Structures are given as C-alpha cells and as structure tokens.
JSON list of C-alpha atoms in Angstrom, two decimals:
[
{"chain": "A", "resi": 1, "resn": "UNK", "atom": "CA", "xyz": [-24.10, -27.86, -10.14]},
{"chain": "A", "resi": 2, "resn": "UNK", "atom": "CA", "xyz": [-22.96, -26.77, -13.60]},
{"chain": "A", "resi": 3, "resn": "UNK", "atom": "CA", "xyz": [-25.55, -26.73, -16.34]},
{"chain": "A", "resi": 4, "resn": "UNK", "atom": "CA", "xyz": [-24.47, -28.15, -19.66]},
{"chain": "A", "resi": 5, "resn": "UNK", "atom": "CA", "xyz": [-24.54, -25.34, -22.20]},
{"chain": "A", "resi": 6, "resn": "UNK", "atom": "CA", "xyz": [-23.37, -24.46, -25.65]},
{"chain": "A", "resi": 7, "resn": "UNK", "atom": "CA", "xyz": [-20.65, -21.89, -25.82]},
{"chain": "A", "resi": 8, "resn": "UNK", "atom": "CA", "xyz": [-21.25, -19.22, -28.43]},
{"chain": "A", "resi": 9, "resn": "UNK", "atom": "CA", "xyz": [-18.64, -16.57, -29.30]},
{"chain": "A", "resi": 10, "resn": "UNK", "atom": "CA", "xyz": [-20.58, -13.29, -29.50]},
{"chain": "A", "resi": 11, "resn": "UNK", "atom": "CA", "xyz": [-18.05, -10.98, -31.13]},
{"chain": "A", "resi": 12, "resn": "UNK", "atom": "CA", "xyz": [-20.18, -9.40, -33.85]},
{"chain": "A", "resi": 13, "resn": "UNK", "atom": "CA", "xyz": [-21.80, -6.15, -34.79]},
{"chain": "A", "resi": 14, "resn": "UNK", "atom": "CA", "xyz": [-25.44, -5.83, -33.80]},
{"chain": "A", "resi": 15, "resn": "UNK", "atom": "CA", "xyz": [-26.57, -5.91, -37.41]},
{"chain": "A", "resi": 16, "resn": "UNK", "atom": "CA", "xyz": [-24.57, -9.07, -38.10]},
{"chain": "A", "resi": 17, "resn": "UNK", "atom": "CA", "xyz": [-25.81, -10.82, -34.99]},
{"chain": "A", "resi": 18, "resn": "UNK", "atom": "CA", "xyz": [-29.53, -10.53, -35.83]},
{"chain": "A", "resi": 19, "resn": "UNK", "atom": "CA", "xyz": [-29.83, -13.75, -37.84]},
{"chain": "A", "resi": 20, "resn": "UNK", "atom": "CA", "xyz": [-27.49, -15.52, -35.43]},
{"chain": "A", "resi": 21, "resn": "UNK", "atom": "CA", "xyz": [-29.70, -14.44, -32.50]},
{"chain": "A", "resi": 22, "resn": "UNK", "atom": "CA", "xyz": [-32.76, -16.01, -34.14]},
{"chain": "A", "resi": 23, "resn": "UNK", "atom": "CA", "xyz": [-30.79, -19.23, -34.64]},
{"chain": "A", "resi": 24, "resn": "UNK", "atom": "CA", "xyz": [-29.70, -19.25, -31.00]},
{"chain": "A", "resi": 25, "resn": "UNK", "atom": "CA", "xyz": [-33.24, -18.65, -29.81]},
{"chain": "A", "resi": 26, "resn": "UNK", "atom": "CA", "xyz": [-34.50, -21.51, -31.98]},
{"chain": "A", "resi": 27, "resn": "UNK", "atom": "CA", "xyz": [-31.70, -23.74, -30.60]},
{"chain": "A", "resi": 28, "resn": "UNK", "atom": "CA", "xyz": [-32.69, -22.89, -26.99]},
{"chain": "A", "resi": 29, "resn": "UNK", "atom": "CA", "xyz": [-36.39, -23.53, -27.76]},
{"chain": "A", "resi": 30, "resn": "UNK", "atom": "CA", "xyz": [-35.64, -26.89, -29.32]},
{"chain": "A", "resi": 31, "resn": "UNK", "atom": "CA", "xyz": [-33.07, -28.20, -26.82]},
{"chain": "A", "resi": 32, "resn": "UNK", "atom": "CA", "xyz": [-34.22, -26.41, -23.69]},
{"chain": "A", "resi": 33, "resn": "UNK", "atom": "CA", "xyz": [-30.53, -26.01, -22.85]},
{"chain": "A", "resi": 34, "resn": "UNK", "atom": "CA", "xyz": [-29.01, -22.60, -22.08]},
{"chain": "A", "resi": 35, "resn": "UNK", "atom": "CA", "xyz": [-26.57, -20.96, -24.46]},
{"chain": "A", "resi": 36, "resn": "UNK", "atom": "CA", "xyz": [-23.65, -19.16, -22.84]},
{"chain": "A", "resi": 37, "resn": "UNK", "atom": "CA", "xyz": [-22.61, -16.09, -24.79]},
{"chain": "A", "resi": 38, "resn": "UNK", "atom": "CA", "xyz": [-18.95, -15.27, -24.55]},
{"chain": "A", "resi": 39, "resn": "UNK", "atom": "CA", "xyz": [-16.76, -12.33, -25.44]},
{"chain": "A", "resi": 40, "resn": "UNK", "atom": "CA", "xyz": [-13.11, -13.20, -26.10]},
{"chain": "A", "resi": 41, "resn": "UNK", "atom": "CA", "xyz": [-13.70, -16.63, -24.59]},
{"chain": "A", "resi": 42, "resn": "UNK", "atom": "CA", "xyz": [-15.09, -15.23, -21.30]},
{"chain": "A", "resi": 43, "resn": "UNK", "atom": "CA", "xyz": [-18.73, -16.09, -20.39]},
{"chain": "A", "resi": 44, "resn": "UNK", "atom": "CA", "xyz": [-20.75, -12.82, -20.33]},
{"chain": "A", "resi": 45, "resn": "UNK", "atom": "CA", "xyz": [-24.44, -13.77, -20.63]},
{"chain": "A", "resi": 46, "resn": "UNK", "atom": "CA", "xyz": [-26.83, -16.71, -20.74]},
{"chain": "A", "resi": 47, "resn": "UNK", "atom": "CA", "xyz": [-29.71, -17.15, -23.17]},
{"chain": "A", "resi": 48, "resn": "UNK", "atom": "CA", "xyz": [-32.27, -19.62, -21.90]},
{"chain": "A", "resi": 49, "resn": "UNK", "atom": "CA", "xyz": [-35.81, -20.81, -22.54]},
{"chain": "A", "resi": 50, "resn": "UNK", "atom": "CA", "xyz": [-38.37, -18.72, -20.61]},
{"chain": "A", "resi": 51, "resn": "UNK", "atom": "CA", "xyz": [-40.03, -21.87, -19.16]},
{"chain": "A", "resi": 52, "resn": "UNK", "atom": "CA", "xyz": [-36.65, -23.24, -17.94]},
{"chain": "A", "resi": 53, "resn": "UNK", "atom": "CA", "xyz": [-35.81, -19.76, -16.49]},
{"chain": "A", "resi": 54, "resn": "UNK", "atom": "CA", "xyz": [-39.08, -19.86, -14.50]},
{"chain": "A", "resi": 55, "resn": "UNK", "atom": "CA", "xyz": [-38.15, -23.30, -13.20]},
{"chain": "A", "resi": 56, "resn": "UNK", "atom": "CA", "xyz": [-34.80, -21.95, -12.00]},
{"chain": "A", "resi": 57, "resn": "UNK", "atom": "CA", "xyz": [-36.54, -19.04, -10.26]},
{"chain": "A", "resi": 58, "resn": "UNK", "atom": "CA", "xyz": [-38.93, -21.41, -8.57]},
{"chain": "A", "resi": 59, "resn": "UNK", "atom": "CA", "xyz": [-36.05, -23.64, -7.41]},
{"chain": "A", "resi": 60, "resn": "UNK", "atom": "CA", "xyz": [-34.24, -20.63, -5.97]},
{"chain": "A", "resi": 61, "resn": "UNK", "atom": "CA", "xyz": [-37.36, -19.53, -4.11]},
{"chain": "A", "resi": 62, "resn": "UNK", "atom": "CA", "xyz": [-37.75, -23.03, -2.66]},
{"chain": "A", "resi": 63, "resn": "UNK", "atom": "CA", "xyz": [-34.08, -23.07, -1.68]},
{"chain": "A", "resi": 64, "resn": "UNK", "atom": "CA", "xyz": [-34.50, -19.80, 0.22]},
{"chain": "A", "resi": 65, "resn": "UNK", "atom": "CA", "xyz": [-37.49, -21.25, 2.11]},
{"chain": "A", "resi": 66, "resn": "UNK", "atom": "CA", "xyz": [-35.56, -24.42, 2.95]},
{"chain": "A", "resi": 67, "resn": "UNK", "atom": "CA", "xyz": [-32.51, -22.45, 4.07]},
{"chain": "A", "resi": 68, "resn": "UNK", "atom": "CA", "xyz": [-34.67, -20.41, 6.45]},
{"chain": "A", "resi": 69, "resn": "UNK", "atom": "CA", "xyz": [-36.22, -23.66, 7.78]},
{"chain": "A", "resi": 70, "resn": "UNK", "atom": "CA", "xyz": [-32.81, -25.25, 8.22]},
{"chain": "A", "resi": 71, "resn": "UNK", "atom": "CA", "xyz": [-31.64, -22.15, 10.14]},
{"chain": "A", "resi": 72, "resn": "UNK", "atom": "CA", "xyz": [-34.67, -22.47, 12.45]},
{"chain": "A", "resi": 73, "resn": "UNK", "atom": "CA", "xyz": [-33.74, -26.11, 13.10]},
{"chain": "A", "resi": 74, "resn": "UNK", "atom": "CA", "xyz": [-30.13, -25.22, 13.90]},
{"chain": "A", "resi": 75, "resn": "UNK", "atom": "CA", "xyz": [-31.33, -22.48, 16.26]},
{"chain": "A", "resi": 76, "resn": "UNK", "atom": "CA", "xyz": [-33.75, -24.98, 17.87]},
{"chain": "A", "resi": 77, "resn": "UNK", "atom": "CA", "xyz": [-36.80, -22.88, 16.97]},
{"chain": "A", "resi": 78, "resn": "UNK", "atom": "CA", "xyz": [-39.00, -25.93, 16.39]},
{"chain": "A", "resi": 79, "resn": "UNK", "atom": "CA", "xyz": [-42.07, -27.50, 17.88]},
{"chain": "A", "resi": 80, "resn": "UNK", "atom": "CA", "xyz": [-43.33, -31.07, 17.90]},
{"chain": "A", "resi": 81, "resn": "UNK", "atom": "CA", "xyz": [-45.96, -31.43, 15.22]},
{"chain": "A", "resi": 82, "resn": "UNK", "atom": "CA", "xyz": [-48.81, -32.12, 17.68]},
{"chain": "A", "resi": 83, "resn": "UNK", "atom": "CA", "xyz": [-48.00, -28.95, 19.64]},
{"chain": "A", "resi": 84, "resn": "UNK", "atom": "CA", "xyz": [-47.77, -26.93, 16.44]},
{"chain": "A", "resi": 85, "resn": "UNK", "atom": "CA", "xyz": [-51.26, -28.03, 15.31]},
{"chain": "A", "resi": 86, "resn": "UNK", "atom": "CA", "xyz": [-52.72, -27.45, 18.79]},
{"chain": "A", "resi": 87, "resn": "UNK", "atom": "CA", "xyz": [-51.45, -23.88, 18.79]},
{"chain": "A", "resi": 88, "resn": "UNK", "atom": "CA", "xyz": [-52.44, -23.43, 15.16]},
{"chain": "A", "resi": 89, "resn": "UNK", "atom": "CA", "xyz": [-56.01, -24.53, 15.88]},
{"chain": "A", "resi": 90, "resn": "UNK", "atom": "CA", "xyz": [-56.25, -22.22, 18.88]},
{"chain": "A", "resi": 91, "resn": "UNK", "atom": "CA", "xyz": [-54.84, -19.26, 17.00]},
{"chain": "A", "resi": 92, "resn": "UNK", "atom": "CA", "xyz": [-57.11, -19.79, 13.99]},
{"chain": "A", "resi": 93, "resn": "UNK", "atom": "CA", "xyz": [-60.17, -20.96, 15.99]},
{"chain": "A", "resi": 94, "resn": "UNK", "atom": "CA", "xyz": [-60.57, -24.18, 14.01]}
]
C-alpha cells in the first residue's frame, strides 16, 4: 500500500531550510499526511506526525504477530480451542 504524501524538494542549505521545516511540520500536524523529502527528485526521508508514526509501528507489530500465527497454522502447530483451554487451565491451575 502506498501512502499519499506531498513531495518536497529538499535542496537547500540548513540555514535556509529552517523556516521551511517549520512550515512542513505544521502541514504534517494539520493534514496528518506524511511529507516525502526528496533530493534531486529521489525520495530520501519521510516527515510524519508522531501519532501517525506510532500507529504505523503498532500496525507493524501486529503484522509480525499475525505472520507468526499464520506460520504456525501452515506448520500445523494448532490445537482445537477446547483442548487449548483445557491445557491452559491445567498449566495455570485455574
């Protein structure tokens, strides 16, 4: 999935970019859309809202868990739910 983003050409001296950086941060905060920073037309970095970044990290963590679960299913390392809970109760003395 490709995220819609604004392309920004970032060819400027650090001193010249300061006010532009503030504008980009404000744009990201208002739109919640990432800004892709490019150098000579080539994407080099992404500026995104911290809350949106955390959502991406959470989604990646969930994807890793689901991938591991899917692998267990493919490898037939599964139990019927009743058997799982029976073993769980015995192991945890519930």
